[in-house]
PDB file of C-alpha atoms in Angstrom:
ATOM      1  CA  UNK T   1     -72.631 115.467 -91.987  1.00 56.00           C
ATOM      2  CA  UNK T   2     -74.372 115.231 -88.652  1.00 67.00           C
ATOM      3  CA  UNK T   3     -77.519 113.698 -90.144  1.00 63.00           C
ATOM      4  CA  UNK T   4     -75.786 110.322 -90.422  1.00 72.00           C
ATOM      5  CA  UNK T   5     -75.847 110.048 -86.609  1.00 80.00           C
ATOM      6  CA  UNK T   6     -79.349 111.391 -86.001  1.00 88.00           C
ATOM      7  CA  UNK T   7     -82.306 109.305 -84.865  1.00 93.00           C
ATOM      8  CA  UNK T   8     -85.935 109.462 -85.952  1.00 95.00           C
ATOM      9  CA  UNK T   9     -87.965 111.906 -83.783  1.00 96.00           C
ATOM     10  CA  UNK T  10     -91.266 113.777 -83.810  1.00 97.00           C
ATOM     11  CA  UNK T  11     -89.538 117.080 -83.033  1.00 98.00           C
ATOM     12  CA  UNK T  12     -86.395 118.660 -84.464  1.00 98.00           C
ATOM     13  CA  UNK T  13     -84.835 121.836 -83.041  1.00 98.00           C
ATOM     14  CA  UNK T  14     -82.614 123.712 -85.507  1.00 97.00           C
ATOM     15  CA  UNK T  15     -80.029 126.300 -84.512  1.00 96.00           C
ATOM     16  CA  UNK T  16     -78.257 128.674 -86.859  1.00 93.00           C
ATOM     17  CA  UNK T  17     -74.916 126.841 -87.303  1.00 89.00           C
ATOM     18  CA  UNK T  18     -72.645 124.500 -85.400  1.00 88.00           C
ATOM     19  CA  UNK T  19     -70.078 125.715 -82.891  1.00 84.00           C
ATOM     20  CA  UNK T  20     -66.969 123.812 -81.942  1.00 79.00           C
ATOM     21  CA  UNK T  21     -66.453 123.338 -78.218  1.00 76.00           C
ATOM     22  CA  UNK T  22     -63.900 121.006 -76.671  1.00 73.00           C
ATOM     23  CA  UNK T  23     -63.286 119.301 -80.009  1.00 72.00           C
ATOM     24  CA  UNK T  24     -66.957 118.579 -80.722  1.00 79.00           C
ATOM     25  CA  UNK T  25     -69.531 120.343 -82.837  1.00 82.00           C
ATOM     26  CA  UNK T  26     -72.685 121.470 -81.056  1.00 89.00           C
ATOM     27  CA  UNK T  27     -75.899 122.904 -82.441  1.00 91.00           C
ATOM     28  CA  UNK T  28     -76.626 124.579 -79.090  1.00 95.00           C
ATOM     29  CA  UNK T  29     -74.441 125.532 -76.139  1.00 93.00           C
ATOM     30  CA  UNK T  30     -74.956 123.654 -72.871  1.00 93.00           C
ATOM     31  CA  UNK T  31     -77.012 126.530 -71.408  1.00 96.00           C
ATOM     32  CA  UNK T  32     -79.132 126.819 -74.567  1.00 97.00           C
ATOM     33  CA  UNK T  33     -79.788 123.085 -74.562  1.00 96.00           C
ATOM     34  CA  UNK T  34     -80.713 123.173 -70.853  1.00 97.00           C
ATOM     35  CA  UNK T  35     -83.280 125.874 -71.607  1.00 97.00           C
ATOM     36  CA  UNK T  36     -84.706 123.860 -74.505  1.00 97.00           C
ATOM     37  CA  UNK T  37     -84.995 120.727 -72.363  1.00 96.00           C
ATOM     38  CA  UNK T  38     -86.598 122.749 -69.559  1.00 96.00           C
ATOM     39  CA  UNK T  39     -89.224 124.113 -71.972  1.00 96.00           C
ATOM     40  CA  UNK T  40     -89.605 120.879 -73.945  1.00 96.00           C
ATOM     41  CA  UNK T  41     -89.130 117.885 -71.601  1.00 94.00           C
ATOM     42  CA  UNK T  42     -89.820 115.294 -74.332  1.00 95.00           C
ATOM     43  CA  UNK T  43     -87.584 113.431 -76.757  1.00 94.00           C
ATOM     44  CA  UNK T  44     -86.199 115.622 -79.555  1.00 96.00           C
ATOM     45  CA  UNK T  45     -83.292 115.877 -81.961  1.00 96.00           C
ATOM     46  CA  UNK T  46     -81.010 118.912 -82.078  1.00 96.00           C
ATOM     47  CA  UNK T  47     -79.148 120.013 -85.190  1.00 95.00           C
ATOM     48  CA  UNK T  48     -78.002 123.095 -87.091  1.00 93.00           C
ATOM     49  CA  UNK T  49     -79.559 124.569 -90.202  1.00 93.00           C
ATOM     50  CA  UNK T  50     -76.108 125.412 -91.578  1.00 90.00           C
ATOM     51  CA  UNK T  51     -73.647 122.549 -91.235  1.00 84.00           C
ATOM     52  CA  UNK T  52     -70.500 124.712 -91.465  1.00 77.00           C
ATOM     53  CA  UNK T  53     -69.304 125.950 -88.061  1.00 76.00           C
ATOM     54  CA  UNK T  54     -69.695 129.493 -86.745  1.00 76.00           C
ATOM     55  CA  UNK T  55     -71.664 130.883 -89.695  1.00 77.00           C
ATOM     56  CA  UNK T  56     -73.742 134.014 -89.198  1.00 80.00           C
ATOM     57  CA  UNK T  57     -76.630 135.208 -91.346  1.00 81.00           C
ATOM     58  CA  UNK T  58     -74.421 137.925 -92.906  1.00 80.00           C
ATOM     59  CA  UNK T  59     -72.008 135.207 -94.105  1.00 80.00           C
ATOM     60  CA  UNK T  60     -74.656 133.481 -96.210  1.00 83.00           C
ATOM     61  CA  UNK T  61     -75.057 134.350 -99.891  1.00 83.00           C
ATOM     62  CA  UNK T  62     -78.100 133.047-101.788  1.00 84.00           C
ATOM     63  CA  UNK T  63     -75.828 130.524-103.563  1.00 85.00           C
ATOM     64  CA  UNK T  64     -74.447 129.247-100.253  1.00 83.00           C
ATOM     65  CA  UNK T  65     -77.961 128.979 -98.808  1.00 85.00           C
ATOM     66  CA  UNK T  66     -79.018 126.862-101.780  1.00 86.00           C
ATOM     67  CA  UNK T  67     -76.091 124.478-101.259  1.00 83.00           C
ATOM     68  CA  UNK T  68     -76.704 124.263 -97.503  1.00 86.00           C
ATOM     69  CA  UNK T  69     -80.403 123.542 -97.981  1.00 88.00           C
ATOM     70  CA  UNK T  70     -79.498 120.210 -99.599  1.00 88.00           C
ATOM     71  CA  UNK T  71     -77.751 119.138 -96.389  1.00 90.00           C
ATOM     72  CA  UNK T  72     -80.618 120.514 -94.323  1.00 93.00           C
ATOM     73  CA  UNK T  73     -83.114 118.488 -96.364  1.00 94.00           C
ATOM     74  CA  UNK T  74     -81.013 115.373 -95.708  1.00 93.00           C
ATOM     75  CA  UNK T  75     -81.277 116.090 -91.972  1.00 95.00           C
ATOM     76  CA  UNK T  76     -85.065 116.473 -92.161  1.00 96.00           C
ATOM     77  CA  UNK T  77     -85.378 113.328 -94.296  1.00 96.00           C
ATOM     78  CA  UNK T  78     -83.339 111.321 -91.767  1.00 95.00           C
ATOM     79  CA  UNK T  79     -85.194 112.568 -88.656  1.00 96.00           C
ATOM     80  CA  UNK T  80     -88.648 112.646 -90.314  1.00 97.00           C
ATOM     81  CA  UNK T  81     -90.103 115.060 -87.748  1.00 98.00           C
ATOM     82  CA  UNK T  82     -93.728 116.083 -87.535  1.00 98.00           C
ATOM     83  CA  UNK T  83     -92.600 119.449 -86.173  1.00 98.00           C
ATOM     84  CA  UNK T  84     -89.461 121.540 -86.622  1.00 98.00           C
ATOM     85  CA  UNK T  85     -88.643 124.457 -84.356  1.00 98.00           C
ATOM     86  CA  UNK T  86     -86.348 126.892 -86.168  1.00 98.00           C
ATOM     87  CA  UNK T  87     -84.453 128.782 -83.478  1.00 97.00           C
ATOM     88  CA  UNK T  88     -83.687 132.285 -84.671  1.00 95.00           C
ATOM     89  CA  UNK T  89     -83.783 134.110 -87.969  1.00 95.00           C
ATOM     90  CA  UNK T  90     -81.069 132.229 -89.899  1.00 94.00           C
ATOM     91  CA  UNK T  91     -82.577 128.799 -89.191  1.00 95.00           C
ATOM     92  CA  UNK T  92     -86.000 130.116 -90.208  1.00 96.00           C
ATOM     93  CA  UNK T  93     -84.583 131.646 -93.381  1.00 94.00           C
ATOM     94  CA  UNK T  94     -82.783 128.425 -94.283  1.00 94.00           C
ATOM     95  CA  UNK T  95     -85.929 126.322 -94.043  1.00 94.00           C
ATOM     96  CA  UNK T  96     -88.883 128.485 -95.057  1.00 95.00           C
ATOM     97  CA  UNK T  97     -87.006 131.248 -96.919  1.00 92.00           C
ATOM     98  CA  UNK T  98     -88.610 133.989 -94.825  1.00 94.00           C
ATOM     99  CA  UNK T  99     -87.066 136.534 -92.510  1.00 92.00           C
ATOM    100  CA  UNK T 100     -88.335 138.471 -89.491  1.00 94.00           C
ATOM    101  CA  UNK T 101     -88.376 136.174 -86.459  1.00 94.00           C
ATOM    102  CA  UNK T 102     -90.174 138.716 -84.254  1.00 93.00           C
ATOM    103  CA  UNK T 103     -93.212 138.797 -86.561  1.00 95.00           C
ATOM    104  CA  UNK T 104     -93.209 135.091 -87.431  1.00 97.00           C
ATOM    105  CA  UNK T 105     -92.375 133.416 -84.114  1.00 96.00           C
ATOM    106  CA  UNK T 106     -95.050 131.002 -82.978  1.00 96.00           C
ATOM    107  CA  UNK T 107     -96.725 130.811 -86.395  1.00 97.00           C
ATOM    108  CA  UNK T 108     -96.773 127.631 -88.449  1.00 97.00           C
ATOM    109  CA  UNK T 109     -95.480 127.042 -91.960  1.00 98.00           C
ATOM    110  CA  UNK T 110     -95.706 123.934 -94.116  1.00 97.00           C
ATOM    111  CA  UNK T 111     -92.468 122.407 -95.361  1.00 97.00           C
ATOM    112  CA  UNK T 112     -91.805 119.533 -97.748  1.00 97.00           C
ATOM    113  CA  UNK T 113     -88.338 118.205 -98.557  1.00 95.00           C
ATOM    114  CA  UNK T 114     -87.241 117.446-102.109  1.00 93.00           C
ATOM    115  CA  UNK T 115     -87.897 113.750-101.428  1.00 95.00           C
ATOM    116  CA  UNK T 116     -91.429 114.461-100.184  1.00 96.00           C
ATOM    117  CA  UNK T 117     -91.309 114.462 -96.359  1.00 97.00           C
ATOM    118  CA  UNK T 118     -93.948 116.915 -95.113  1.00 98.00           C
ATOM    119  CA  UNK T 119     -93.822 118.616 -91.713  1.00 98.00           C
ATOM    120  CA  UNK T 120     -94.742 121.805 -89.905  1.00 98.00           C
ATOM    121  CA  UNK T 121     -92.165 124.493 -89.115  1.00 98.00           C
ATOM    122  CA  UNK T 122     -92.637 126.858 -86.178  1.00 98.00           C
ATOM    123  CA  UNK T 123     -90.071 129.636 -85.797  1.00 98.00           C
ATOM    124  CA  UNK T 124     -89.138 130.507 -82.211  1.00 98.00           C
ATOM    125  CA  UNK T 125     -86.626 132.828 -80.594  1.00 97.00           C
ATOM    126  CA  UNK T 126     -83.135 131.383 -80.387  1.00 97.00           C
ATOM    127  CA  UNK T 127     -82.450 130.126 -76.839  1.00 98.00           C
ATOM    128  CA  UNK T 128     -79.398 132.421 -76.716  1.00 97.00           C
ATOM    129  CA  UNK T 129     -81.656 135.469 -77.121  1.00 96.00           C
ATOM    130  CA  UNK T 130     -83.964 134.147 -74.370  1.00 97.00           C
ATOM    131  CA  UNK T 131     -80.999 133.697 -72.021  1.00 97.00           C
ATOM    132  CA  UNK T 132     -79.766 137.222 -72.812  1.00 97.00           C
ATOM    133  CA  UNK T 133     -83.264 138.747 -72.678  1.00 96.00           C
ATOM    134  CA  UNK T 134     -85.301 136.787 -70.091  1.00 96.00           C
ATOM    135  CA  UNK T 135     -88.520 138.682 -70.878  1.00 96.00           C
ATOM    136  CA  UNK T 136     -88.767 136.494 -74.021  1.00 95.00           C
ATOM    137  CA  UNK T 137     -88.927 133.275 -71.985  1.00 97.00           C
ATOM    138  CA  UNK T 138     -92.711 133.271 -71.539  1.00 97.00           C
ATOM    139  CA  UNK T 139     -93.323 133.603 -75.311  1.00 96.00           C
ATOM    140  CA  UNK T 140     -90.633 130.987 -75.973  1.00 97.00           C
ATOM    141  CA  UNK T 141     -92.312 128.478 -73.629  1.00 97.00           C
ATOM    142  CA  UNK T 142     -95.813 129.193 -74.974  1.00 97.00           C
ATOM    143  CA  UNK T 143     -94.696 128.851 -78.610  1.00 97.00           C
ATOM    144  CA  UNK T 144     -93.102 125.468 -77.887  1.00 98.00           C
ATOM    145  CA  UNK T 145     -96.019 124.178 -75.803  1.00 96.00           C
ATOM    146  CA  UNK T 146     -98.723 125.276 -78.264  1.00 96.00           C
ATOM    147  CA  UNK T 147     -96.952 123.855 -81.322  1.00 97.00           C
ATOM    148  CA  UNK T 148     -96.180 120.549 -79.600  1.00 97.00           C
ATOM    149  CA  UNK T 149     -99.781 120.108 -78.456  1.00 96.00           C
ATOM    150  CA  UNK T 150    -101.229 121.013 -81.851  1.00 96.00           C
ATOM    151  CA  UNK T 151     -98.831 119.348 -84.300  1.00 96.00           C
ATOM    152  CA  UNK T 152     -97.477 116.377 -82.351  1.00 96.00           C
ATOM    153  CA  UNK T 153    -100.295 115.516 -79.945  1.00 95.00           C
ATOM    154  CA  UNK T 154    -103.075 116.653 -82.286  1.00 93.00           C
ATOM    155  CA  UNK T 155    -104.909 118.715 -79.662  1.00 92.00           C
ATOM    156  CA  UNK T 156    -107.192 121.420 -80.956  1.00 80.00           C
ATOM    157  CA  UNK T 157    -106.787 124.862 -79.408  1.00 66.00           C
ATOM    158  CA  UNK T 158    -109.935 126.855 -78.925  1.00 58.00           C
TER     159      UNK T 158
END
């Protein structure tokens, strides 16, 4: 599991599932990660909500989701983030058990692991969708900035 190698961080970005590229598993492609770093130039950890490679939302049965959530909880417990950005619908569904990224992006949800780590989850568009549809970039940047300022820095928005 990837969580063995992860460091403690205030922010965790979760993709849908890992992809294999050049013999390594990646949560995000190079271009997706570049976009994330451009929009969030602070220290963060990147992982996948589903640890099996190349899994799509249609591949996930409720039983499989339940099994995968145990591994996802282990990731959250290892990183101990204050804030998790779920990138796309599958990552959001895996963590907060809700669907509909368009309606829920930018909103905050409370999350507590089985072992008791509490954090805030903010669903955002997947960076792939922002690269393919650049009109989403402004919302993507605003969602990241607002959540970081509120939940990591503790700034109050008026």
